[in-house]
Coordinates of N, CA, C and O in Angstrom, one line a residue:
M79 N 1.6 18.2 80.8 CA 0.7 17.0 81.0 C -0.7 17.5 81.0 O -1.6 16.8 80.5
I80 N -1.0 18.6 81.7 CA -2.4 19.1 81.8 C -2.8 19.5 80.4 O -4.0 19.3 80.0
F81 N -1.9 20.0 79.6 CA -2.2 20.4 78.2 C -2.7 19.2 77.4 O -3.7 19.3 76.7
H82 N -2.0 18.1 77.5 CA -2.3 16.9 76.8 C -3.7 16.3 77.3 O -4.5 15.9 76.5
A83 N -3.9 16.4 78.5 CA -5.2 16.0 79.1 C -6.4 16.8 78.6 O -7.4 16.3 78.2
A84 N -6.1 18.1 78.5 CA -7.1 19.0 78.0 C -7.4 18.7 76.5 O -8.6 18.7 76.1
L85 N -6.4 18.5 75.7 CA -6.6 18.1 74.3 C -7.3 16.8 74.2 O -8.2 16.7 73.3
L86 N -7.1 15.9 75.0 CA -7.8 14.6 75.0 C -9.2 14.8 75.3 O -10.1 14.2 74.6
I87 N -9.5 15.6 76.3 CA -10.9 15.8 76.7 C -11.7 16.6 75.5 O -12.8 16.2 75.2
I88 N -11.0 17.6 74.9 CA -11.6 18.3 73.8 C -11.8 17.3 72.6 O -12.9 17.3 72.0
H89 N -10.9 16.4 72.4 CA -11.0 15.5 71.3 C -12.2 14.5 71.5 O -13.0 14.2 70.7
L90 N -12.3 14.0 72.8 CA -13.4 13.1 73.1 C -14.7 13.8 73.0 O -15.7 13.2 72.5
L91 N -14.8 15.0 73.5 CA -16.1 15.8 73.3 C -16.4 16.0 71.9 O -17.6 15.9 71.5
F92 N -15.4 16.3 71.1 CA -15.7 16.5 69.6 C -16.2 15.3 69.0 O -17.1 15.3 68.2
M93 N -15.5 14.1 69.3 CA -15.9 12.9 68.7 C -17.3 12.5 69.1 O -18.1 12.0 68.4
R94 N -17.6 12.7 70.4 CA -18.9 12.4 70.9 C -20.0 13.3 70.3 O -21.0 12.8 69.8
S95 N -19.7 14.6 70.1 CA -20.6 15.5 69.4 C -20.8 15.1 67.9 O -21.9 15.1 67.4
F96 N -19.7 14.7 67.3 CA -19.7 14.3 65.9 C -20.5 13.0 65.7 O -21.4 13.0 64.8
L97 N -20.3 12.1 66.6 CA -21.1 10.8 66.5 C -22.6 11.1 66.8 O -23.4 10.5 66.1
S98 N -22.9 11.9 67.8 CA -24.3 12.2 68.0 C -24.9 12.9 66.8 O -26.0 12.5 66.4
F99 N -24.2 13.9 66.3 CA -24.7 14.5 65.1 C -24.9 13.5 63.9 O -26.0 13.5 63.3
F100 N -24.0 12.7 63.7 CA -24.1 11.7 62.6 C -25.3 10.7 62.9 O -26.0 10.4 61.9
L101 N -25.5 10.3 64.1 CA -26.6 9.4 64.4 C -28.0 10.1 64.2 O -28.9 9.5 63.7
I102 N -28.0 11.4 64.6 CA -29.3 12.1 64.4 C -29.6 12.3 62.9 O -30.7 12.1 62.5
V103 N -28.6 12.6 62.1 CA -28.8 12.8 60.7 C -29.2 11.4 60.1 O -30.1 11.4 59.2
L104 N -28.5 10.4 60.5 CA -28.8 9.0 60.0 C -30.3 8.6 60.3 O -31.0 8.2 59.4
L105 N -30.7 8.9 61.5 CA -32.1 8.5 61.9 C -33.1 9.4 61.2 O -34.2 8.9 60.8
L106 N -32.8 10.7 61.0 CA -33.8 11.5 60.4 C -33.9 11.2 58.9 O -34.9 11.3 58.2
G107 N -32.8 10.7 58.3 CA -32.7 10.4 56.9 C -33.4 9.1 56.6 O -33.7 8.8 55.4
C108 N -33.7 8.3 57.6 CA -34.3 7.0 57.4 C -35.8 7.0 57.6 O -36.4 5.9 57.7
K109 N -36.5 8.1 57.7 CA -37.9 8.1 57.9 C -38.6 7.6 56.6 O -38.1 7.8 55.5
P110 N -39.7 7.0 56.8 CA -40.4 6.4 55.6 C -40.8 7.5 54.6 O -41.2 8.6 55.1
Q111 N -40.7 7.2 53.4 CA -41.2 8.1 52.3 C -42.7 8.0 52.2 O -43.3 7.0 52.3
I112 N -43.3 9.2 52.0 CA -44.8 9.2 51.8 C -45.0 8.9 50.3 O -44.5 9.6 49.4
E113 N -45.8 7.9 50.1 CA -46.2 7.6 48.7 C -47.2 8.6 48.2 O -48.3 8.7 48.8
K114 N -46.9 9.2 47.1 CA -47.9 10.2 46.5 C -48.9 9.5 45.6 O -50.0 9.8 45.6
N115 N -48.4 8.4 44.9 CA -49.3 7.7 44.0 C -49.1 6.2 44.2 O -48.1 5.7 43.7
K116 N -50.0 5.6 44.9 CA -49.8 4.1 45.2 C -50.0 3.3 43.9 O -49.6 2.1 43.9
N117 N -50.5 3.8 42.9 CA -50.7 3.0 41.6 C -49.6 3.2 40.7 O -49.6 2.6 39.6
F118 N -48.6 4.0 41.1 CA -47.4 4.2 40.2 C -46.6 2.9 40.1 O -46.2 2.3 41.1
K119 N -46.2 2.5 38.9 CA -45.4 1.4 38.6 C -44.1 1.9 38.0 O -44.1 2.6 37.0
M120 N -43.0 1.5 38.5 CA -41.7 1.9 38.0 C -41.4 1.1 36.7 O -40.8 1.6 35.8
F121 N -41.7 -0.2 36.7 CA -41.5 -1.1 35.6 C -42.8 -1.8 35.2 O -43.7 -2.0 36.0
S122 N -42.9 -2.1 33.9 CA -44.0 -2.9 33.5 C -43.5 -3.8 32.4 O -42.6 -3.5 31.6
K123 N -44.1 -5.0 32.3 CA -43.7 -5.9 31.3 C -44.2 -5.5 29.9 O -45.4 -5.2 29.8
V124 N -43.4 -5.6 28.9 CA -43.7 -5.3 27.5 C -43.6 -6.6 26.7 O -42.5 -7.2 26.8
D125 N -44.6 -7.0 26.0 CA -44.6 -8.2 25.3 C -43.6 -8.2 24.2 O -43.3 -7.2 23.5
S126 N -42.9 -9.3 23.9 CA -41.9 -9.4 22.9 C -42.5 -9.2 21.5 O -41.7 -8.8 20.6
K127 N -43.8 -9.4 21.3 CA -44.4 -9.1 20.0 C -44.4 -7.6 19.7 O -44.3 -7.2 18.6
E128 N -44.4 -6.8 20.8 CA -44.3 -5.3 20.6 C -42.9 -4.8 20.4 O -42.6 -3.9 19.6
T129 N -41.9 -5.4 21.1 CA -40.6 -5.0 21.1 C -39.8 -5.6 20.0 O -38.8 -5.1 19.5
N130 N -40.2 -6.8 19.5 CA -39.5 -7.6 18.5 C -38.2 -8.2 19.1 O -37.3 -8.7 18.4
V131 N -38.0 -8.2 20.4 CA -36.9 -8.9 21.1 C -37.4 -10.2 21.6 O -38.2 -10.3 22.5
N132 N -36.9 -11.3 20.9 CA -37.4 -12.6 21.3 C -36.3 -13.6 21.4 O -36.4 -14.7 21.0
F133 N -35.2 -13.2 22.1 CA -34.0 -14.1 22.3 C -34.3 -15.0 23.5 O -34.8 -14.6 24.5
S134 N -33.9 -16.3 23.4 CA -34.0 -17.2 24.5 C -32.8 -18.1 24.3 O -32.6 -18.8 23.3
N135 N -31.9 -18.2 25.4 CA -30.7 -19.0 25.4 C -31.1 -20.4 25.9 O -30.7 -20.7 27.0
D136 N -31.8 -21.1 25.1 CA -32.3 -22.5 25.6 C -31.2 -23.5 25.5 O -30.4 -23.5 24.5
L137 N -31.0 -24.3 26.5 CA -30.1 -25.4 26.6 C -30.8 -26.7 26.5 O -31.8 -26.9 27.2
K138 N -30.2 -27.6 25.6 CA -30.8 -28.9 25.5 C -29.8 -29.9 26.0 O -28.8 -30.2 25.4
E139 N -30.1 -30.5 27.2 CA -29.3 -31.5 27.8 C -29.6 -32.9 27.2 O -30.7 -33.2 26.9
T140 N -28.5 -33.6 27.1 CA -28.7 -35.0 26.7 C -28.0 -35.9 27.7 O -27.4 -35.5 28.7
E141 N -28.0 -37.2 27.4 CA -27.4 -38.2 28.3 C -25.8 -37.9 28.4 O -25.2 -38.0 29.4
K142 N -25.2 -37.5 27.3 CA -23.8 -37.2 27.3 C -23.5 -35.7 27.6 O -22.3 -35.4 28.0
F143 N -24.4 -34.9 27.3 CA -24.2 -33.4 27.5 C -25.1 -32.9 28.6 O -26.3 -32.6 28.3
N144 N -24.7 -32.9 29.8 CA -25.5 -32.5 30.9 C -24.6 -31.9 32.1 O -23.4 -31.9 31.9
Y145 N -25.3 -31.5 33.1 CA -24.5 -30.9 34.2 C -23.5 -31.8 34.8 O -22.4 -31.3 35.3
F146 N -23.8 -33.1 34.9 CA -22.8 -34.0 35.5 C -21.6 -34.3 34.7 O -20.5 -34.6 35.2
T147 N -21.7 -34.1 33.4 CA -20.5 -34.3 32.5 C -19.8 -32.9 32.2 O -18.6 -32.9 31.9
Y148 N -20.6 -31.8 32.2 CA -20.1 -30.5 32.0 C -20.6 -29.6 33.1 O -21.7 -29.0 32.9
T149 N -19.9 -29.4 34.2 CA -20.4 -28.7 35.3 C -20.6 -27.2 35.0 O -21.3 -26.5 35.8
S150 N -20.0 -26.7 33.9 CA -20.2 -25.3 33.6 C -21.3 -25.1 32.6 O -21.3 -24.0 31.9
I151 N -22.2 -26.0 32.4 CA -23.2 -25.9 31.3 C -24.0 -24.7 31.5 O -24.5 -24.1 30.5
Y152 N -24.3 -24.3 32.7 CA -25.2 -23.1 32.9 C -24.4 -21.8 33.1 O -25.0 -20.8 33.4
M153 N -23.1 -21.8 32.9 CA -22.3 -20.6 32.9 C -22.1 -20.1 31.5 O -21.0 -20.3 30.9
G154 N -23.1 -19.6 30.9 CA -22.9 -19.2 29.5 C -23.9 -18.1 29.1 O -24.7 -17.6 30.0
G155 N -23.8 -17.6 27.9 CA -24.6 -16.6 27.5 C -24.2 -15.2 28.1 O -23.3 -15.1 28.9
G156 N -24.8 -14.2 27.5 CA -24.4 -12.9 28.0 C -25.2 -11.8 27.3 O -25.9 -12.1 26.3
I157 N -25.2 -10.6 27.8 CA -25.9 -9.5 27.2 C -25.0 -8.2 27.4 O -24.4 -8.0 28.4
S158 N -25.0 -7.4 26.3 CA -24.3 -6.1 26.4 C -25.2 -5.1 25.7 O -26.0 -5.4 24.8
I159 N -25.1 -3.9 26.2 CA -26.0 -2.8 25.8 C -25.1 -1.6 25.4 O -24.2 -1.2 26.2
G160 N -25.3 -1.1 24.2 CA -24.5 0.1 23.8 C -25.1 0.7 22.5 O -25.9 0.0 21.8
D161 N -24.7 1.9 22.2 CA -25.2 2.5 21.0 C -24.2 2.2 19.8 O -23.2 2.9 19.6
I162 N -24.6 1.2 19.1 CA -23.6 0.8 18.0 C -23.6 1.6 16.8 O -22.7 1.6 16.0
N163 N -24.7 2.5 16.6 CA -24.7 3.3 15.4 C -24.8 4.8 15.7 O -25.1 5.6 14.8
N164 N -24.5 5.1 16.9 CA -24.4 6.5 17.4 C -25.7 7.3 17.1 O -25.6 8.5 16.8
D165 N -26.9 6.7 17.3 CA -28.1 7.4 17.1 C -28.7 7.9 18.4 O -29.8 8.4 18.5
G166 N -28.0 7.7 19.5 CA -28.5 8.1 20.8 C -29.4 7.0 21.5 O -29.8 7.3 22.6
L167 N -29.6 5.9 20.9 CA -30.4 4.9 21.4 C -29.6 3.7 21.8 O -28.7 3.3 21.0
L168 N -29.9 3.0 22.9 CA -29.1 1.8 23.3 C -29.6 0.6 22.6 O -30.8 0.2 22.7
D169 N -28.7 -0.1 21.9 CA -28.9 -1.3 21.2 C -28.5 -2.5 22.1 O -27.8 -2.3 23.0
V170 N -29.1 -3.7 21.8 CA -28.9 -4.8 22.6 C -28.3 -6.0 21.9 O -28.7 -6.3 20.8
F171 N -27.3 -6.7 22.5 CA -26.6 -7.8 21.9 C -26.7 -9.0 22.9 O -26.3 -8.8 24.1
F172 N -27.2 -10.1 22.5 CA -27.2 -11.3 23.3 C -26.3 -12.4 22.7 O -26.2 -12.6 21.5
T173 N -25.6 -13.1 23.6 CA -24.8 -14.2 23.2 C -25.5 -15.5 23.6 O -26.1 -15.6 24.7
G174 N -25.4 -16.5 22.7 CA -26.1 -17.8 23.0 C -25.1 -18.9 23.1 O -23.9 -18.8 22.7
N175 N -25.5 -20.0 23.6 CA -24.7 -21.2 23.7 C -25.1 -22.2 22.6 O -24.2 -22.5 21.8
Q176 N -26.2 -22.7 22.6 CA -26.7 -23.6 21.6 C -27.6 -23.0 20.7 O -28.3 -23.6 19.8
V177 N -27.7 -21.7 20.8 CA -28.5 -20.9 19.8 C -27.6 -19.7 19.3 O -26.6 -19.5 19.9
S178 N -28.1 -19.1 18.2 CA -27.3 -18.0 17.6 C -27.3 -16.8 18.5 O -28.3 -16.5 19.2
N179 N -26.2 -16.0 18.4 CA -26.2 -14.7 19.0 C -27.2 -13.8 18.3 O -27.6 -14.1 17.1
K180 N -27.7 -12.8 19.0 CA -28.7 -11.9 18.4 C -28.3 -10.4 18.6 O -27.9 -10.1 19.8
L181 N -28.4 -9.6 17.6 CA -28.2 -8.1 17.7 C -29.4 -7.4 17.4 O -30.0 -7.6 16.3
Y182 N -29.9 -6.6 18.3 CA -31.2 -5.8 18.1 C -30.8 -4.3 18.1 O -30.3 -3.8 19.0
L183 N -31.2 -3.7 17.0 CA -31.0 -2.2 16.8 C -32.3 -1.5 17.4 O -33.4 -1.8 17.0
N184 N -32.0 -0.6 18.3 CA -33.1 0.2 18.9 C -33.7 1.2 17.9 O -32.9 2.1 17.4
K185 N -35.0 1.1 17.7 CA -35.6 2.1 16.8 C -36.4 3.2 17.6 O -37.0 4.0 17.0
G186 N -36.4 3.1 18.9 CA -37.1 4.1 19.7 C -38.4 3.5 20.2 O -38.9 2.6 19.6
D187 N -38.9 4.0 21.3 CA -40.2 3.6 21.9 C -40.3 2.1 22.1 O -41.3 1.5 21.9
L188 N -39.2 1.5 22.6 CA -39.0 0.1 22.9 C -39.3 -0.8 21.7 O -39.9 -1.9 21.8
K189 N -39.0 -0.3 20.5 CA -39.1 -1.1 19.3 C -37.7 -1.4 18.8 O -36.9 -0.5 18.7
F190 N -37.5 -2.7 18.5 CA -36.1 -3.1 18.0 C -36.2 -3.9 16.7 O -37.2 -4.5 16.4
E191 N -35.1 -3.8 16.0 CA -35.0 -4.5 14.7 C -33.9 -5.5 14.8 O -32.8 -5.2 15.3
D192 N -34.2 -6.8 14.5 CA -33.2 -7.8 14.5 C -32.2 -7.7 13.3 O -32.7 -7.9 12.2
I193 N -31.0 -7.2 13.6 CA -30.0 -7.0 12.5 C -28.9 -8.1 12.5 O -27.8 -7.8 12.0
T194 N -29.2 -9.2 13.1 CA -28.2 -10.2 13.3 C -27.6 -10.7 12.0 O -26.4 -10.8 11.8
D195 N -28.5 -11.0 11.0 CA -28.0 -11.6 9.7 C -27.2 -10.5 8.9 O -26.2 -10.8 8.4
T196 N -27.7 -9.3 8.9 CA -27.1 -8.3 8.1 C -25.7 -7.8 8.7 O -24.8 -7.4 8.0
S197 N -25.6 -8.0 10.0 CA -24.4 -7.6 10.7 C -23.4 -8.7 10.7 O -22.2 -8.5 11.0
G198 N -23.8 -10.0 10.4 CA -22.9 -11.1 10.4 C -22.4 -11.5 11.8 O -21.2 -12.0 11.9
I199 N -23.1 -11.3 12.8 CA -22.7 -11.5 14.2 C -23.3 -12.7 14.9 O -23.2 -12.8 16.1
S200 N -24.0 -13.5 14.1 CA -24.7 -14.6 14.7 C -23.8 -15.7 15.4 O -24.3 -16.4 16.3
G201 N -22.6 -15.7 15.1 CA -21.6 -16.6 15.7 C -21.5 -17.9 15.0 O -22.1 -18.1 13.9
D202 N -20.8 -18.8 15.6 CA -20.7 -20.2 15.1 C -21.1 -21.2 16.2 O -21.9 -20.8 17.1
N203 N -20.6 -22.4 16.2 CA -21.0 -23.3 17.2 C -20.1 -23.4 18.5 O -20.1 -24.3 19.2
R204 N -19.4 -22.2 18.7 CA -18.7 -22.1 20.0 C -19.6 -21.8 21.1 O -20.7 -21.4 20.9
W205 N -19.1 -22.0 22.4 CA -19.9 -21.8 23.6 C -19.5 -20.3 24.0 O -18.5 -20.1 24.5
Y206 N -20.5 -19.4 23.8 CA -20.2 -18.0 24.2 C -20.6 -17.8 25.6 O -21.6 -18.1 26.1
T207 N -19.7 -17.2 26.4 CA -19.9 -17.0 27.8 C -20.0 -15.6 28.3 O -20.0 -15.3 29.5
G208 N -20.1 -14.6 27.4 CA -20.3 -13.3 27.8 C -20.1 -12.3 26.7 O -19.6 -12.7 25.6
T209 N -20.3 -11.0 26.9 CA -20.1 -10.0 25.9 C -19.9 -8.7 26.6 O -20.3 -8.5 27.7
T210 N -19.3 -7.8 25.8 CA -19.1 -6.4 26.3 C -19.0 -5.5 25.1 O -18.7 -6.0 24.0
M211 N -19.4 -4.2 25.2 CA -19.3 -3.3 24.1 C -18.3 -2.2 24.6 O -18.5 -1.6 25.7
V212 N -17.4 -1.8 23.7 CA -16.4 -0.8 24.0 C -15.9 -0.3 22.7 O -15.7 -1.1 21.8
D213 N -15.5 1.0 22.6 CA -14.9 1.5 21.4 C -13.4 1.3 21.5 O -12.6 2.1 21.8
I214 N -13.0 0.0 21.3 CA -11.6 -0.4 21.5 C -10.6 0.2 20.5 O -9.5 0.5 20.8
N215 N -11.0 0.5 19.3 CA -10.1 1.0 18.3 C -10.3 2.6 18.1 O -9.7 3.2 17.2
N216 N -11.1 3.2 19.0 CA -11.2 4.6 19.0 C -11.7 5.2 17.7 O -11.2 6.3 17.3
D217 N -12.6 4.5 17.0 CA -13.2 5.1 15.8 C -14.5 5.8 16.0 O -15.1 6.2 15.0
G218 N -15.0 5.8 17.2 CA -16.3 6.5 17.5 C -17.5 5.6 17.5 O -18.6 6.0 17.7
Y219 N -17.2 4.3 17.2 CA -18.3 3.3 17.2 C -18.0 2.2 18.2 O -16.9 1.8 18.4
M220 N -19.1 1.7 18.8 CA -18.9 0.6 19.8 C -18.5 -0.7 19.0 O -19.0 -1.0 18.0
D221 N -17.5 -1.4 19.6 CA -17.1 -2.7 19.2 C -17.7 -3.7 20.1 O -17.7 -3.5 21.3
I222 N -18.1 -4.9 19.6 CA -18.7 -5.9 20.4 C -17.6 -7.0 20.6 O -17.1 -7.6 19.6
Y223 N -17.4 -7.4 21.8 CA -16.5 -8.4 22.2 C -17.2 -9.4 23.0 O -18.0 -9.1 23.8

C-alpha cells in the first residue's frame, strides 16, 4: 500500500512539474514579436490589367430567378489552382454560374494568359458549383474536375 501511495505522489509531482514546464514554455512563446520593418507588406493588390485575370462570377437575379425561388443561388462558382502544363507555375481555373468558366495559364511574374477558348473548357449553361485539380488518370498532368 505504501508503494502505491509513493507511486501516486511521484506521479502527481511529475504531472505538476510537467504542467508547470508546459505553461512556462507556452507563456514564453507568446511574447510579442518585434517588428523589424513596419512598412513591410505581406500582400499587395495587383491590378487585373497587369495580371490579365479578369474573371467575375456575376449573378443576374430576376423576378423568377432569385434567392426566394432558388435558395442555393449564391452557392456556386469555384476556383482551383494547379500546374496544368508542368512548367512549375501554378495556373488558375474559375467556374462560373451565369458566366463562362475561365482558365488562365501562368506565364510568370503574376502574368496570365486566358486559354479558355483554346482549351475548350468554357463550359455550357449548367450551374457549376466548384472545381478541383488532380492527376486522376496518372498521366503526369493535372485533370480539372
